[in-house]
Coordinates of C-alpha atoms and ligand atoms in Angstrom, one line a residue:
M1 CA 198.5 24.8 -19.2
T2 CA 202.0 25.6 -20.3
S3 CA 201.0 24.0 -23.6
F4 CA 197.5 24.1 -25.4
V5 CA 195.8 24.2 -28.7
I6 CA 193.1 26.7 -29.5
K7 CA 190.5 24.8 -31.6
G8 CA 187.5 25.4 -33.6
A9 CA 187.6 29.3 -33.9
D10 CA 185.2 30.7 -36.6
V11 CA 188.0 33.0 -37.7
V12 CA 191.5 33.7 -36.7
V13 CA 192.2 37.4 -37.4
T14 CA 195.9 37.3 -37.4
M15 CA 196.6 41.0 -38.2
D16 CA 199.4 39.4 -40.4
G17 CA 197.8 39.8 -43.7
S18 CA 195.3 37.2 -43.5
D19 CA 192.0 36.0 -41.7
L20 CA 192.2 32.3 -41.3
S21 CA 189.2 29.8 -41.0
G22 CA 189.5 26.2 -39.9
V23 CA 192.9 26.6 -38.3
D24 CA 194.2 25.8 -34.8
I25 CA 196.8 27.7 -32.7
R26 CA 199.3 25.8 -30.8
V27 CA 200.7 27.7 -27.8
S28 CA 203.6 26.5 -25.7
D29 CA 205.6 28.2 -23.0
G30 CA 204.2 31.6 -23.6
V31 CA 204.9 31.6 -27.4
I32 CA 202.6 30.8 -30.5
D33 CA 204.2 27.6 -31.8
E34 CA 202.1 26.9 -34.9
I35 CA 199.0 28.0 -36.7
A36 CA 197.6 25.3 -39.1
S37 CA 194.6 23.2 -39.7
G38 CA 194.1 19.9 -37.7
L39 CA 197.0 20.4 -35.2
P40 CA 197.4 17.3 -33.0
V41 CA 196.7 17.9 -29.4
G42 CA 198.9 15.2 -27.7
D43 CA 199.3 16.0 -24.0
A44 CA 198.4 19.6 -24.5
G45 CA 195.2 21.1 -23.2
V46 CA 192.5 22.3 -25.5
L47 CA 190.7 25.7 -25.5
N48 CA 187.5 25.4 -27.6
A49 CA 186.9 28.5 -29.5
R50 CA 183.9 27.4 -31.3
G51 CA 181.6 30.3 -32.1
C52 CA 184.5 32.7 -31.4
I53 CA 186.7 35.2 -33.3
V54 CA 190.4 35.1 -32.2
T55 CA 192.5 38.1 -32.5
P56 CA 195.7 39.4 -31.2
G57 CA 195.5 40.9 -27.7
L58 CA 194.7 44.6 -27.9
I59 CA 197.5 47.2 -26.8
N60 CA 196.8 50.3 -24.7
T61 CA 199.5 53.0 -25.1
H62 CA 198.3 55.6 -22.8
H63 CA 196.7 55.4 -19.2
H64 CA 196.8 56.9 -15.9
L65 CA 195.8 53.9 -13.8
F66 CA 195.7 55.9 -10.6
Q67 CA 192.7 57.8 -11.8
T68 CA 190.5 54.8 -12.0
L69 CA 189.3 55.7 -8.4
T70 CA 188.3 59.2 -9.5
R71 CA 185.7 58.4 -12.3
A72 CA 183.0 60.8 -12.8
V73 CA 184.0 63.3 -10.0
P74 CA 181.0 65.9 -10.2
D75 CA 183.1 69.0 -10.5
G76 CA 185.3 67.6 -13.2
Q77 CA 182.6 66.2 -15.3
D78 CA 182.2 69.2 -17.5
A79 CA 185.5 71.2 -17.2
L80 CA 188.1 71.7 -19.8
L81 CA 191.7 70.3 -19.3
F82 CA 193.3 72.8 -17.1
G83 CA 190.1 73.2 -14.9
W84 CA 189.5 69.5 -14.7
L85 CA 193.2 68.9 -13.4
Q86 CA 192.7 71.6 -10.8
T87 CA 189.6 69.8 -9.6
L88 CA 191.3 66.5 -9.3
Y89 CA 194.8 67.5 -8.0
P90 CA 193.5 67.9 -4.3
I91 CA 192.0 64.5 -4.3
W92 CA 195.0 62.7 -5.8
S93 CA 197.1 64.3 -3.3
R94 CA 195.4 62.3 -0.6
F95 CA 196.3 58.9 -2.4
G96 CA 198.9 56.6 -1.0
P97 CA 200.2 53.2 -2.0
E98 CA 197.1 51.4 -1.3
E99 CA 194.9 53.6 -3.5
M100 CA 197.7 53.3 -6.3
Q101 CA 197.5 49.5 -6.2
V102 CA 193.9 49.0 -6.0
S103 CA 193.3 51.7 -8.7
A104 CA 195.8 50.1 -11.0
A105 CA 194.4 46.6 -10.4
L106 CA 191.0 47.8 -11.3
G107 CA 192.1 49.6 -14.2
L108 CA 194.0 46.8 -15.6
S109 CA 191.3 44.2 -15.0
E110 CA 188.9 46.5 -16.8
L111 CA 191.2 46.6 -19.7
A112 CA 191.7 42.9 -19.6
L113 CA 188.1 42.2 -19.8
S114 CA 188.0 44.5 -23.1
G115 CA 190.7 42.4 -24.8
C116 CA 193.7 44.2 -23.7
T117 CA 196.8 42.0 -23.1
T118 CA 199.5 44.7 -22.9
S119 CA 199.1 48.2 -21.2
S120 CA 201.3 51.3 -20.8
D121 CA 200.8 53.5 -17.7
H122 CA 201.8 57.0 -17.1
M123 CA 202.1 57.6 -13.3
Y124 CA 203.1 61.1 -12.5
L125 CA 202.4 61.8 -9.1
F126 CA 203.7 60.0 -6.0
P127 CA 201.9 61.3 -2.8
N128 CA 202.4 59.9 0.6
G129 CA 204.9 57.3 -0.2
S130 CA 203.4 55.9 -3.5
R131 CA 205.8 54.5 -5.9
L132 CA 205.8 53.1 -9.4
D133 CA 206.3 49.9 -7.7
D134 CA 202.8 49.8 -6.6
T135 CA 201.4 49.6 -10.1
I136 CA 203.9 47.1 -11.3
E137 CA 202.8 44.9 -8.3
A138 CA 199.2 45.3 -9.5
A139 CA 199.9 44.4 -13.1
A140 CA 201.8 41.2 -11.9
T141 CA 198.6 40.2 -9.9
V142 CA 196.4 40.8 -12.9
G143 CA 198.8 39.2 -15.2
V144 CA 199.0 41.6 -18.2
R145 CA 202.1 42.8 -19.9
F146 CA 203.1 46.2 -18.5
H147 CA 204.9 49.3 -19.8
P148 CA 204.8 51.5 -16.8
T149 CA 206.4 55.0 -17.2
R150 CA 208.0 57.0 -14.4
G151 CA 206.1 60.4 -14.8
S152 CA 206.8 63.5 -12.8
M153 CA 205.8 67.1 -12.2
S154 CA 208.2 69.6 -10.9
I155 CA 206.5 73.0 -11.5
G156 CA 204.1 73.8 -8.7
E157 CA 201.7 76.7 -8.3
S158 CA 204.4 78.9 -6.5
K159 CA 206.4 78.7 -9.7
G160 CA 203.5 79.5 -12.0
G161 CA 202.7 75.9 -12.7
L162 CA 199.3 74.2 -12.6
P163 CA 199.7 71.5 -9.8
P164 CA 199.7 72.2 -6.0
D165 CA 203.3 72.2 -4.7
A166 CA 202.6 69.3 -2.5
L167 CA 202.3 67.2 -5.7
V168 CA 205.5 68.3 -7.4
E169 CA 208.9 66.8 -6.7
R170 CA 212.6 68.0 -6.9
E171 CA 214.1 67.4 -10.3
A172 CA 217.2 65.6 -9.0
D173 CA 214.8 63.2 -7.0
I174 CA 212.7 62.5 -10.1
L175 CA 215.8 61.5 -12.1
E176 CA 217.1 59.4 -9.3
D177 CA 214.0 57.5 -8.9
C178 CA 213.7 57.1 -12.7
I179 CA 217.1 55.3 -12.4
R180 CA 215.9 53.2 -9.5
V181 CA 212.9 51.8 -11.2
I182 CA 214.6 51.3 -14.5
D183 CA 217.4 49.3 -12.7
A184 CA 214.8 47.3 -10.7
F185 CA 212.2 46.4 -13.2
H186 CA 213.1 47.2 -16.7
D187 CA 213.4 44.0 -18.8
T188 CA 215.0 44.1 -22.2
A189 CA 214.6 40.2 -23.0
P190 CA 212.2 39.0 -25.7
G191 CA 208.6 38.5 -24.1
A192 CA 209.4 40.8 -21.2
M193 CA 206.3 41.4 -19.0
V194 CA 207.7 44.8 -17.8
R195 CA 209.4 47.5 -19.6
V196 CA 209.9 50.8 -17.9
G197 CA 209.9 54.3 -19.5
V198 CA 210.6 57.8 -18.7
A199 CA 207.8 60.3 -18.8
P200 CA 207.7 63.8 -17.4
C201 CA 204.0 64.7 -17.2
S202 CA 203.8 67.4 -19.9
P203 CA 205.9 70.4 -21.1
F204 CA 203.8 72.6 -18.8
S205 CA 204.4 70.7 -15.6
V206 CA 208.2 70.3 -15.8
S207 CA 211.2 72.5 -16.8
R208 CA 213.0 72.6 -20.0
E209 CA 216.0 71.2 -18.2
L210 CA 214.1 68.1 -16.9
M211 CA 212.7 67.4 -20.3
R212 CA 216.2 67.4 -21.7
D213 CA 217.8 65.4 -18.9
A214 CA 214.9 63.0 -19.0
A215 CA 215.7 62.4 -22.7
L216 CA 219.5 62.1 -22.1
L217 CA 218.7 59.5 -19.2
A218 CA 216.4 57.5 -21.2
R219 CA 218.9 57.1 -24.1
D220 CA 221.7 56.2 -21.7
K221 CA 219.5 53.6 -20.1
G222 CA 218.0 52.4 -23.4
V223 CA 214.4 52.9 -22.3
R224 CA 211.5 54.8 -24.2
L225 CA 210.3 58.3 -23.6
H226 CA 206.7 59.4 -23.2
T227 CA 204.7 62.5 -22.4
H228 CA 201.6 64.6 -23.2
L229 CA 201.8 66.9 -26.3
A230 CA 199.6 69.2 -28.2
E231 CA 196.6 67.9 -26.3
N232 CA 194.4 71.0 -27.1
D233 CA 194.3 74.8 -28.0
E234 CA 195.2 75.8 -24.4
D235 CA 198.3 73.4 -24.5
V236 CA 199.5 74.9 -28.0
A237 CA 198.9 78.6 -26.7
Y238 CA 200.8 77.9 -23.6
S239 CA 203.8 76.5 -25.7
L240 CA 203.7 79.4 -28.0
E241 CA 203.5 82.1 -25.1
T242 CA 206.1 80.2 -22.7
F243 CA 208.4 78.6 -25.1
G244 CA 207.9 80.8 -28.3
C245 CA 207.3 77.9 -30.4
R246 CA 204.9 75.1 -31.2
P247 CA 204.9 71.9 -29.1
G248 CA 206.7 70.0 -32.0
D249 CA 209.4 72.4 -32.1
Y250 CA 209.9 72.2 -28.3
A251 CA 209.9 68.5 -28.4
E252 CA 212.4 68.4 -31.1
D253 CA 214.7 71.0 -29.5
L254 CA 214.9 68.9 -26.4
G255 CA 215.6 65.5 -28.0
W256 CA 211.9 64.4 -27.6
V257 CA 211.6 63.0 -31.1
G258 CA 212.7 59.6 -32.5
D259 CA 211.6 56.0 -32.7
D260 CA 212.0 55.6 -29.1
V261 CA 209.5 58.2 -28.2
W262 CA 205.7 58.2 -28.2
H263 CA 203.5 61.3 -27.3
A264 CA 199.9 61.2 -26.0
H265 CA 197.1 62.8 -27.7
C266 CA 198.8 65.1 -30.4
V267 CA 195.3 66.2 -31.3
K268 CA 196.7 69.7 -32.4
L269 CA 199.8 68.6 -34.4
D270 CA 200.1 70.7 -37.7
S271 CA 201.3 69.4 -41.0
S272 CA 204.8 70.3 -40.4
E273 CA 204.8 68.5 -36.9
I274 CA 203.2 65.4 -38.6
D275 CA 206.0 65.4 -41.1
L276 CA 208.4 65.8 -38.2
F277 CA 207.0 62.8 -36.4
A278 CA 206.9 60.6 -39.6
R279 CA 210.5 61.5 -40.5
T280 CA 211.8 60.5 -37.0
G281 CA 209.6 57.6 -36.3
T282 CA 207.9 59.4 -33.3
G283 CA 204.8 57.6 -32.2
V284 CA 201.4 58.8 -31.1
A285 CA 199.1 57.4 -28.5
H286 CA 195.7 58.4 -29.7
C287 CA 193.0 58.7 -27.1
P288 CA 189.7 59.3 -28.9
C289 CA 187.2 59.0 -25.9
S290 CA 189.4 61.2 -23.7
N291 CA 189.6 63.8 -26.6
C292 CA 185.8 63.8 -26.7
R293 CA 185.3 63.8 -23.1
L294 CA 187.5 66.9 -22.6
G295 CA 186.5 68.6 -25.8
S296 CA 190.0 68.7 -27.0
G297 CA 189.2 68.0 -30.7
I298 CA 189.7 65.4 -33.3
A299 CA 193.3 64.2 -33.8
P300 CA 194.6 64.1 -37.4
V301 CA 194.9 60.4 -37.2
R302 CA 194.3 59.8 -40.9
A303 CA 196.9 62.4 -41.9
M304 CA 199.3 60.9 -39.4
R305 CA 198.7 57.3 -40.7
D306 CA 199.1 58.5 -44.3
A307 CA 202.3 60.1 -43.5
G308 CA 203.7 57.0 -41.7
V309 CA 203.5 58.2 -38.1
P310 CA 203.3 55.0 -35.8
V311 CA 199.8 55.5 -34.1
G312 CA 198.5 53.2 -31.2
L313 CA 195.5 53.7 -29.2
G314 CA 195.0 54.6 -25.6
V315 CA 192.2 54.8 -23.1
D316 CA 193.8 57.6 -21.3
G317 CA 193.1 58.1 -17.5
S318 CA 189.9 56.9 -16.0
A319 CA 189.2 60.4 -14.8
S320 CA 188.8 61.5 -18.4
N321 CA 187.2 58.7 -20.2
D322 CA 185.8 57.5 -17.7
S323 CA 185.7 54.1 -19.0
G324 CA 188.6 51.7 -19.9
N325 CA 187.3 49.6 -22.7
L326 CA 189.9 49.2 -25.5
M327 CA 187.6 47.7 -28.0
A328 CA 185.1 50.6 -27.6
E329 CA 188.0 52.9 -28.0
A330 CA 188.9 51.4 -31.3
R331 CA 185.4 52.0 -32.4
Q332 CA 185.4 55.5 -31.2
A333 CA 188.7 56.2 -33.1
M334 CA 187.1 54.8 -36.3
L335 CA 183.9 57.0 -35.8
L336 CA 185.9 60.1 -34.9
Q337 CA 187.9 60.1 -38.2
R338 CA 184.5 59.7 -40.0
V339 CA 183.1 62.6 -38.3
A340 CA 186.1 64.7 -39.5
L341 CA 186.6 63.4 -43.0
G342 CA 183.8 61.2 -44.2
A343 CA 182.7 57.5 -44.0
D344 CA 185.7 56.1 -45.9
A345 CA 188.2 57.7 -43.6
M346 CA 188.8 54.8 -41.5
S347 CA 187.7 51.1 -41.7
A348 CA 186.9 48.8 -39.0
R349 CA 189.7 46.8 -40.0
E350 CA 192.2 49.9 -39.7
A351 CA 190.8 50.6 -36.1
L352 CA 191.7 47.0 -35.2
E353 CA 195.1 47.3 -36.6
I354 CA 195.8 50.5 -34.7
A355 CA 194.6 48.8 -31.6
T356 CA 197.2 45.8 -32.1
I357 CA 200.1 46.3 -34.5
G358 CA 199.9 50.1 -34.0
G359 CA 200.2 50.0 -30.2
A360 CA 203.1 47.4 -30.6
T361 CA 205.0 49.6 -32.8
A362 CA 204.4 52.8 -30.6
L363 CA 205.8 50.6 -27.6
G364 CA 208.6 49.6 -29.6
R365 CA 207.7 45.9 -29.5
D366 CA 208.0 43.4 -32.4
D367 CA 206.8 40.4 -30.4
I368 CA 203.3 41.2 -29.8
G369 CA 200.4 42.8 -31.9
R370 CA 200.2 39.9 -34.4
L371 CA 199.3 36.3 -34.3
A372 CA 202.2 34.2 -36.0
P373 CA 204.6 31.4 -35.0
G374 CA 207.3 32.9 -32.8
M375 CA 205.1 35.7 -31.5
R376 CA 204.1 35.9 -27.8
A377 CA 200.8 34.1 -27.0
D378 CA 198.8 37.3 -26.2
I379 CA 195.5 36.3 -27.6
A380 CA 191.9 37.6 -27.2
V381 CA 189.0 35.2 -27.7
W382 CA 185.6 37.0 -28.6
D383 CA 182.4 35.1 -28.3
V384 CA 180.4 36.2 -31.4
S385 CA 177.5 33.7 -30.8
G386 CA 175.5 36.3 -28.8
I387 CA 172.9 38.9 -29.5
E388 CA 175.3 41.8 -30.1
S389 CA 176.9 39.8 -33.0
A390 CA 173.9 38.2 -34.6
G391 CA 173.0 39.3 -37.8
R392 CA 176.5 40.5 -38.9
W393 CA 177.9 39.7 -42.2
D394 CA 181.6 40.4 -41.6
A395 CA 182.9 38.4 -38.7
A396 CA 186.2 40.5 -38.3
A397 CA 184.6 44.0 -38.3
L398 CA 184.5 44.0 -34.5
A399 CA 184.8 47.8 -34.3
L400 CA 181.4 47.9 -36.1
A401 CA 179.6 45.0 -34.6
G402 CA 180.3 42.5 -31.9
P403 CA 181.2 42.2 -28.2
T404 CA 183.3 44.6 -26.4
R405 CA 184.2 42.1 -23.8
V406 CA 186.2 39.1 -24.2
R407 CA 185.2 35.5 -23.5
D408 CA 189.1 34.5 -22.9
L409 CA 192.1 36.4 -22.6
I410 CA 195.7 35.0 -22.8
V411 CA 198.8 36.7 -21.9
E412 CA 202.2 35.0 -22.3
G413 CA 200.3 31.8 -22.7
R414 CA 198.4 32.2 -19.3
R415 CA 194.7 32.7 -19.0
V416 CA 193.8 36.0 -17.5
V417 CA 190.2 35.9 -18.3
A418 CA 188.1 32.5 -18.8
D419 CA 184.3 32.5 -19.7
G420 CA 184.0 36.2 -19.3
R421 CA 185.4 36.5 -15.9
M422 CA 188.8 37.5 -14.4
V423 CA 190.8 34.4 -13.4
T424 CA 193.6 36.3 -11.6
V425 CA 191.6 38.5 -9.5
D426 CA 188.4 38.4 -7.5
E427 CA 186.3 41.0 -9.4
R428 CA 183.7 41.5 -6.6
A429 CA 186.3 41.8 -3.8
L430 CA 188.5 44.3 -5.9
A431 CA 185.2 46.5 -6.8
D432 CA 184.4 46.4 -2.9
E433 CA 187.9 47.6 -2.2
A434 CA 187.6 50.5 -4.7
R435 CA 184.3 51.4 -3.0
R436 CA 185.8 51.5 0.3
L437 CA 188.7 53.7 -0.8
V438 CA 186.5 56.1 -2.7
A439 CA 184.3 56.4 0.4
R440 CA 187.4 57.3 2.4
L441 CA 188.6 59.9 -0.1
M442 CA 185.1 61.6 -0.1
A443 CA 185.0 61.7 3.8
Ligands
ZN501 ZN1 197.0 61.4 -20.2

């Protein structure tokens, strides 16, 4: 169906300032044409949304899709960040292109079923011939909009770093491969399905020079920058001890602030760093479940939002979540602010706003995140006729009550999920494939 009309939805939550009842949405060639009552169907198909709420597709701003094959690894279940990494590095070092592709397809399918139409990814290790290309292929198969970032690590154990030497790369090779993937895949056109970013893993796994050169390269190529920053107390202590400054100062010093940069976590940003981010338009990928899972703390999202920092939502890698449900993540974001600041700290509506418009802004996109004529047709349809929604008074408060799995998902006007099942991949075959690879990794 290149052209179709979504009809009969209980409510259309546009995230554009209004909730609309009794309206139809016409989609043509991947774009929302018109939102109005009683739209004629003509030759177009019809998607019946009776008993459903329609929202913009959710946007995931931080993930490590390769980690989907390392969920709930026993020795990593209760470890803090650095110990957790040291448990998982030896397993990841045995990955190859097949593991990367299957893991990415699995993670993206899981996200799609939770309403996600656009996902970023941060792939920072490339063992045994793996390439960013593996995840880009997986995203094309699954059919979601994709912002892969070319991550990297260059300081191994022998140089005082955390990762084993086998998982780090030469800095010249890293930059060369960044150029290769940008030239091969980065699409600047409106409605682009793939936009590439540059993303050294973290300030503690690459040199000062690589951080600086990555920023110069990204600006030269007109792509975005992404990394982990101020994730927990250990992270801040490392920065103070090694660089003699806080993470925000380090980032600013090396060109890592600006409206073309978004940082993951930022749990430990202080007020001057929040001001810096607000002043420069630097974005944040807030990953509440991962922050809980690793005991990192509660990110100051209320203060960031009040200051004007663009905040999006991220599920983070599946080794530290260990789930990838973006609607559940929105709920967790809302609950965490309430734990810290009280019941009025974040509304269900604001959580949805972070998951949609917030994510679009963090990824530098103005063509997704809202439902309005001219926007790309990235649409989530939530069936609210079931048990988990029955009894609700506010249809749009999905972060409080309602399904966490979509009935239908449309990306660029194409159906990715229909009637609660993936259209683009065989879910059972994919899960079986993942089980086979995990058995091989365990052997
Ligand atoms: Zn991460």
